[in-house]
Coordinates of C-alpha atoms in Angstrom, one line a residue:
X1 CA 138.0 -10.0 -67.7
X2 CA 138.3 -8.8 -64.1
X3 CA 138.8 -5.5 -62.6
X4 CA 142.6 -5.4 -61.0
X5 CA 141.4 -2.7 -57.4
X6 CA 143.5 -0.3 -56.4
X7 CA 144.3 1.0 -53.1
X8 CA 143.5 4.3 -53.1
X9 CA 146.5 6.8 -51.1
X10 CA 146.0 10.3 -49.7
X11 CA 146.7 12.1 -52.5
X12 CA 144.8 12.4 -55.2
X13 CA 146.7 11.1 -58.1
X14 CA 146.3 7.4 -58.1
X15 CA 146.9 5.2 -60.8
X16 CA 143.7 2.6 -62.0
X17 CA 144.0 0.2 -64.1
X18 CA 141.2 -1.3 -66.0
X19 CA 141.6 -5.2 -67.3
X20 CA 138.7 -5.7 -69.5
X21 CA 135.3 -4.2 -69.5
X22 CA 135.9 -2.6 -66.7
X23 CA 134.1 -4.0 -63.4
X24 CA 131.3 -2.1 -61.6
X25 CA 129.6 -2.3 -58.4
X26 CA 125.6 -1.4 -57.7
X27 CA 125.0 1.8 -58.8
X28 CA 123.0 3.2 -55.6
X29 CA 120.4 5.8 -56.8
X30 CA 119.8 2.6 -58.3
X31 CA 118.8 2.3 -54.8
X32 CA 118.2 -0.6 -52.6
X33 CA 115.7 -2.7 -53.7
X34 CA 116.5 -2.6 -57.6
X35 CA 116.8 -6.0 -58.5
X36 CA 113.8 -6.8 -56.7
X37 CA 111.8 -3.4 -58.0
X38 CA 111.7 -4.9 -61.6
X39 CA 111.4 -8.7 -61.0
X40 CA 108.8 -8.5 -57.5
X41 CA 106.0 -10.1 -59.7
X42 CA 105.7 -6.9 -62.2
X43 CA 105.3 -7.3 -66.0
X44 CA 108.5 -4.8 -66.7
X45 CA 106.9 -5.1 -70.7
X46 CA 103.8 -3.6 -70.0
X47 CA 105.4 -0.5 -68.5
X48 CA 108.2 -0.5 -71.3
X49 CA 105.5 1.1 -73.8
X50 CA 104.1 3.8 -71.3
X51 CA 107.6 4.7 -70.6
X52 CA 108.9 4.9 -74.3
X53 CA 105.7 7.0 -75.2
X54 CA 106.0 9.5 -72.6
X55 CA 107.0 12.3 -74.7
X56 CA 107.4 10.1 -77.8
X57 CA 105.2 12.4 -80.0
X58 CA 107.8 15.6 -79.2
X59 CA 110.3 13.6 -81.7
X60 CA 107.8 11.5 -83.7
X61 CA 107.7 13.8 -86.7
X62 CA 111.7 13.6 -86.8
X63 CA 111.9 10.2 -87.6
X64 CA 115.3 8.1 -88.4
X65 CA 118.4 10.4 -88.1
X66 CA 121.8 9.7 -89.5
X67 CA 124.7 12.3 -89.0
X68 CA 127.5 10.3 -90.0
X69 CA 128.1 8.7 -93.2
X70 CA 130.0 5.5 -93.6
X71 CA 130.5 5.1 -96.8
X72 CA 127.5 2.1 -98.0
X73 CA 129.2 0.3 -95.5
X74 CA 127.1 0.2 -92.3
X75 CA 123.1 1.0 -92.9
X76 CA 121.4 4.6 -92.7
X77 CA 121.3 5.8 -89.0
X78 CA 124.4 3.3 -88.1
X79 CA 128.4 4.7 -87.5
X80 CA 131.3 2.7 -88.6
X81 CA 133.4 1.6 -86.0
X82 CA 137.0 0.5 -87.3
X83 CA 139.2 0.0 -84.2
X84 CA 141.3 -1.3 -81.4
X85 CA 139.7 -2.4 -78.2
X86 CA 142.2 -2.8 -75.2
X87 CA 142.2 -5.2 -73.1
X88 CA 144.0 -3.7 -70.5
X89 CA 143.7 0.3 -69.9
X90 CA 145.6 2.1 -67.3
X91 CA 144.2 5.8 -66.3
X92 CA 145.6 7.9 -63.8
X93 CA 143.2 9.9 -61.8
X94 CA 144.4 13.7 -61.0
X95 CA 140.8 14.6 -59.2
X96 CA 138.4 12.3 -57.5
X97 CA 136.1 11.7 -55.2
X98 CA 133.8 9.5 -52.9
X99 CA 130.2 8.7 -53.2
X100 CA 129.8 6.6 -50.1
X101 CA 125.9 6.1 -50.9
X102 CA 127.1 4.3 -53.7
X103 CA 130.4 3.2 -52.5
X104 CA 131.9 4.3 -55.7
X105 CA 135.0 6.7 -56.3
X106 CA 134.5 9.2 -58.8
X107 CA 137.4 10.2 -60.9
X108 CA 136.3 13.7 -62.4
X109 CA 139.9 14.4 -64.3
X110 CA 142.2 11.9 -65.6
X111 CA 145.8 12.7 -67.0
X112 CA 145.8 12.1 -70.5
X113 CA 146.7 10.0 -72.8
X114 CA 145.2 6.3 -71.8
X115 CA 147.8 3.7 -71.8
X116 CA 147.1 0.3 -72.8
X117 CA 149.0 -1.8 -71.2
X118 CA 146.9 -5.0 -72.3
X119 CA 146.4 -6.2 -75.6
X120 CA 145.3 -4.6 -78.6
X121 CA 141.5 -6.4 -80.4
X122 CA 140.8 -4.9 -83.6
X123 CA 137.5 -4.4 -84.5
X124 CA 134.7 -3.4 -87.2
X125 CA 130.8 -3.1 -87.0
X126 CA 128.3 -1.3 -86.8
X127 CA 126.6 0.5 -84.3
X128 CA 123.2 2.8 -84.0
X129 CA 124.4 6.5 -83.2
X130 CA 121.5 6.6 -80.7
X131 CA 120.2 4.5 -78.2
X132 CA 117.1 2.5 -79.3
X133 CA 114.5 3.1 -81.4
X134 CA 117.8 5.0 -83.0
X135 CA 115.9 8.5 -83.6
X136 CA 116.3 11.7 -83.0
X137 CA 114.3 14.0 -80.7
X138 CA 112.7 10.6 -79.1
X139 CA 113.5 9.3 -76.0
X140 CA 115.9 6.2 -75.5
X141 CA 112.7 3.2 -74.9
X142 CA 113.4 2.0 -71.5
X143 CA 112.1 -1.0 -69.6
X144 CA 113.2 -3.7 -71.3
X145 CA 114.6 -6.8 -70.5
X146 CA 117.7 -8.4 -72.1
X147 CA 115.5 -10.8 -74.3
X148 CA 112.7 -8.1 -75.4
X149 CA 115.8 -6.0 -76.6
X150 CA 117.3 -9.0 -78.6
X151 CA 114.1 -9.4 -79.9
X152 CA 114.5 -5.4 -80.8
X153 CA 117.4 -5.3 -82.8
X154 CA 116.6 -9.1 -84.5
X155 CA 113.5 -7.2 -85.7
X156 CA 116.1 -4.8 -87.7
X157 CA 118.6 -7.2 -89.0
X158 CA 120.4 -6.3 -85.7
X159 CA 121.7 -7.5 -82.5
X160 CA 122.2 -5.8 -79.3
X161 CA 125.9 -4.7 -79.3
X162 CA 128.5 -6.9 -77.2
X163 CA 130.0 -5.5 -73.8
X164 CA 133.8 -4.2 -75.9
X165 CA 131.9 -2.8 -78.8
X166 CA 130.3 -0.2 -76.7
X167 CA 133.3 0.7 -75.0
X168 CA 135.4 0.6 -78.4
X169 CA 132.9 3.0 -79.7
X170 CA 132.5 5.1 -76.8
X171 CA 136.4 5.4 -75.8
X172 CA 137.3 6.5 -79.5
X173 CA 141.1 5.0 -80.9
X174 CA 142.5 7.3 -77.9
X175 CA 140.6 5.2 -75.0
X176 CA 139.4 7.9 -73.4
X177 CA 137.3 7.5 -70.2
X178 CA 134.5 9.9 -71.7
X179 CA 133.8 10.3 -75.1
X180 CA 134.4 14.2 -74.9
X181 CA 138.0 13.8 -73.4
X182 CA 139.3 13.0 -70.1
X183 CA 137.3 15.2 -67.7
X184 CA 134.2 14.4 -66.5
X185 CA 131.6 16.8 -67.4
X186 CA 128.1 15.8 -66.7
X187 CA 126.5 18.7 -69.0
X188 CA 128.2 17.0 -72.1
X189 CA 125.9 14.2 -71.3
X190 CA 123.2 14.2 -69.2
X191 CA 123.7 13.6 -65.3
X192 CA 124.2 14.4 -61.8
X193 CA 120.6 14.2 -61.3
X194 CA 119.3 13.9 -57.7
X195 CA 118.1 10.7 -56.9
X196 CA 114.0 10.3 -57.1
X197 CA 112.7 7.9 -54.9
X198 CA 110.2 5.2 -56.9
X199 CA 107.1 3.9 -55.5
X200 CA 106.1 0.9 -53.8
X201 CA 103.0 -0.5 -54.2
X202 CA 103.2 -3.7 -52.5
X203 CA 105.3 -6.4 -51.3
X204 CA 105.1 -10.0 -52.9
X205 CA 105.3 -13.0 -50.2
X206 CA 108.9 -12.5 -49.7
X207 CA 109.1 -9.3 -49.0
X208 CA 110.2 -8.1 -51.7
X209 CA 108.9 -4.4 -53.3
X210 CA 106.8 -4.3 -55.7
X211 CA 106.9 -1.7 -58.2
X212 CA 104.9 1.4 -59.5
X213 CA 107.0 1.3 -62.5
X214 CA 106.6 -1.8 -63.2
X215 CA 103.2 -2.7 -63.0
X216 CA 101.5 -4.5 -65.8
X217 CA 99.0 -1.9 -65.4
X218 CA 99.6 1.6 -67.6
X219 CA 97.6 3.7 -65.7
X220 CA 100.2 3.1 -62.7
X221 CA 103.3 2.3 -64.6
X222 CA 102.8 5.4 -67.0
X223 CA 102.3 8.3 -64.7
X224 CA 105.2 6.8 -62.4
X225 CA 107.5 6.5 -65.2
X226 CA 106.7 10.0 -66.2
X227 CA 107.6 11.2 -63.0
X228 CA 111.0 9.4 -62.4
X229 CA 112.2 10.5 -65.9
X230 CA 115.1 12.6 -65.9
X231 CA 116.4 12.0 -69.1
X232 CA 116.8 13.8 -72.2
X233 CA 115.6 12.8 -76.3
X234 CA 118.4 11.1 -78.4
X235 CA 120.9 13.7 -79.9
X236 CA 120.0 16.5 -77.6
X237 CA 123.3 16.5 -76.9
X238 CA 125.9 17.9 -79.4
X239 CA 129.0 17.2 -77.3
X240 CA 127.7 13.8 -75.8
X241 CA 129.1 12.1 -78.4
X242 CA 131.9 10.2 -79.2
X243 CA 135.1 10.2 -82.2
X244 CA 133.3 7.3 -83.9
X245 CA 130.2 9.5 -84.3
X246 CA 127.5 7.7 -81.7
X247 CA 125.6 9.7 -79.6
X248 CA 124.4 9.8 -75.8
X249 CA 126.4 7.1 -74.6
X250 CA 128.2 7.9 -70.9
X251 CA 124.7 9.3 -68.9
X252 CA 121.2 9.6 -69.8
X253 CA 119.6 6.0 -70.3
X254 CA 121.5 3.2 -68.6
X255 CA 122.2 1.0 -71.7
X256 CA 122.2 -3.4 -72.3
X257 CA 125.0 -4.9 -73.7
X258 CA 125.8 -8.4 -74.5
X259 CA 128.4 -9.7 -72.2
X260 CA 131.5 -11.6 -73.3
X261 CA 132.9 -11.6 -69.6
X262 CA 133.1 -15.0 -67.9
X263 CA 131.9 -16.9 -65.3
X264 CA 132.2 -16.0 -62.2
X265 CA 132.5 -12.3 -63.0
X266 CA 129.3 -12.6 -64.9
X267 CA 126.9 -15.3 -64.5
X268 CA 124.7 -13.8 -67.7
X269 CA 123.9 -12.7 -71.1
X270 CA 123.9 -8.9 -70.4
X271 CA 125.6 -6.1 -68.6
X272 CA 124.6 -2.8 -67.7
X273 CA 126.7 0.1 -69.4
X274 CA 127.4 3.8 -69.5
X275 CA 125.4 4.4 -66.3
X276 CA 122.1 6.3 -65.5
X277 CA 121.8 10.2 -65.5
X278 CA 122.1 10.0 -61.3
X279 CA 124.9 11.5 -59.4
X280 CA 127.5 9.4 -58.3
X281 CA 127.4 6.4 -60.2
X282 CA 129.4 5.3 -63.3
X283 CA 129.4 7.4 -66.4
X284 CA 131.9 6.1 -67.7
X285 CA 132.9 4.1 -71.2
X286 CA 134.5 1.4 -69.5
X287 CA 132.5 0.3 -66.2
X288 CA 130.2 -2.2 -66.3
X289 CA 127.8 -4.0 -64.1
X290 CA 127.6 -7.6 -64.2
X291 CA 124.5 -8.7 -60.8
X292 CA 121.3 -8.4 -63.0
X293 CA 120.0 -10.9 -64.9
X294 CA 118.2 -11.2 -68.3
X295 CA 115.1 -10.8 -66.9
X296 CA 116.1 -7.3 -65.4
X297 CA 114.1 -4.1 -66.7
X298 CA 114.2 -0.4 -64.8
X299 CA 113.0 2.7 -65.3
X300 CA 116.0 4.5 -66.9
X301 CA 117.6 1.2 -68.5
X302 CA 117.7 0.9 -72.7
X303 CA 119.5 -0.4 -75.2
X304 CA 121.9 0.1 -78.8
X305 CA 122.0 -2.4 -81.6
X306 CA 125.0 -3.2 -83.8
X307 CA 125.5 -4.9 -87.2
X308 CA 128.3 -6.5 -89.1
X309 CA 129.7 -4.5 -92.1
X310 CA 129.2 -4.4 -95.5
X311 CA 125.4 -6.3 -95.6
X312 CA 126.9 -9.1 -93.7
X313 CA 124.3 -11.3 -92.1
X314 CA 124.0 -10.5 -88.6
X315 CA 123.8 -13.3 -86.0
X316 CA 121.0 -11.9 -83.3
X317 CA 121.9 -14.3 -80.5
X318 CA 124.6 -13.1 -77.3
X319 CA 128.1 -14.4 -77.5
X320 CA 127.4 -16.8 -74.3
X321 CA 124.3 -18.1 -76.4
X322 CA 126.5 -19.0 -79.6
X323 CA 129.3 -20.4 -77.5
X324 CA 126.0 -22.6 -75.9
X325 CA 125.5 -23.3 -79.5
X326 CA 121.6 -22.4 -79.0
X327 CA 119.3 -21.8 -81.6
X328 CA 117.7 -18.4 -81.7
X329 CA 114.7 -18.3 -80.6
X330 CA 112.6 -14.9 -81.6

């Protein structure tokens, strides 16, 4: 599943097609030093719990929210998705533009309707209408790593949800690039957010930045996680949410997925989806990033777990780890 590039004229109708997922690059608010912020010898884990409880308690008393209703078939707080992924989506961009921070075009209105021009995958599962813990009036948890949000969903009879089920149920059976419709509009879900620079608090022996957010320590990983937050609590957002029923998922938290994308495209068991809530980078349903590894955690980076149908058993492990014909290991 590659991305096909397009040369971009002087007008500004172009024509993009998307083969697959969709292929991102590095999102830059996501600034330089990323990779290294969460891996530079910091316990992403230990910050995972200050980040998740900072502002926890304002949705606490809500507790598991379901809006949708599928029937008995898909468990209470979970949306049915019964569909067609495509393969192969062409969009034409009416209105773009060019975030050279991020070296990123920016399509802010497509023509409508998608087209597929790939094949058509049909699919059915279950997926949580929020990011996880799945409630609303909480925030999305953030800081964890592929493994910890395996773990996660496992916990529930869940795993997290593979790379073309997000998209399927973010794109709706009309593909659209954003859940809402076909013009970007970063109040339907949350972003444009100026970039906040995190803090350093060292360099390990390579060089390499270490942290605030990350420390193992929660009296420095909690205030600074506090501070870089710009997010908002799951199902604040009554038009951020897509013709399947699932909330939040373009924007806000930056969200794991379980990659079904080959090597050399992508070398692990996750992607990145649905971007951060920072200006110029992809808030998309389709676009995906493919660099960071399983052992990758950030600041505004969650997760969404799926299920099969029906009370099916649900396999926890990633596509790539079944195809490896590895045991799960909790």
């Amino acid at each position: 599943m590659v991305a096909r590039a397009v040369r971009l004229p002087a007008v500004v109708v172009v024509v993009v097609v998307v083969v697959g997922c969709g292929k991102g690059g590095t999102d830059a608010g996501v600034s330089a030093g990323a990779d290294a912020g969460a891996s530079a010898g910091a316990d992403a884990g230990a910050g995972a719990d200050a980040g998740a409880g900072a502002g926890a308690d304002a949705g606490a008393d809500v507790g598991a929210f379901s809006s949708v209703d599928s029937g008995g078939v898909c468990p209470s707080g979970m949306a049915l998705v019964d569909g067609d992924y495509c393969t192969d989506l062409e969009l034409t961009c009416k209105k773009s533009w060019y975030a050279n921070w991020n070296d990123k075009t920016i399509c802010e209105k497509f023509v409508p309707p998608s087209k597929c021009v790939g094949k058509l995958v049909h699919k059915r599962f279950c997926i949580d209408e929020f990011e996880y813990p799945n409630k609303r009036g909480e925030r999305p948890r953030v800081m964890m790593k592929f493994h910890e949000a395996q773990a996660a969903c496992a916990a529930e009879g869940k795993r997290v949800c593979t790379e073309t089920e997000w998209t399927t149920a973010c794109e709706g059976p009309e593909h659209k690039p954003y859940p809402y419709g076909y013009e970007r509009d970063p109040w339907a879900c949350n972003g444009d957010k100026h970039y906040i620079e995190p803090r350093v608090t060292a360099h390990d022996h390579k060089g390499r930045p270490i942290m605030a957010f990350a420390s193992s320590r929660p009296d420095v990983s909690g205030p600074e996680l506090e501070r870089l937050w710009q997010g908002v609590e799951s199902g604040s957002q009554p038009r951020c949410v897509s013709d399947y029923g699932v909330y939040d998922m373009p924007g806000n938290a930056d969200e794991l997925a379980s990659s079904e994308t080959p090597d050399p495209e992508s070398q692990f068991d996750n992607v990145t989806t649905g971007g951060p809530w920072l200006y110029g980078v992809r808030n998309q349903c389709r676009p995906k990033i493919y660099t960071h590894d399983e052992g990758f955690a950030y600041y505004y980076l969650s997760t969404r777990c799926c299920a099969e149908t029906d009370g099916k058993p649900t396999d926890p492990r990633a596509p790539k780890a079944i195809r490896r014909h590895e045991k799960w290991r909790p």
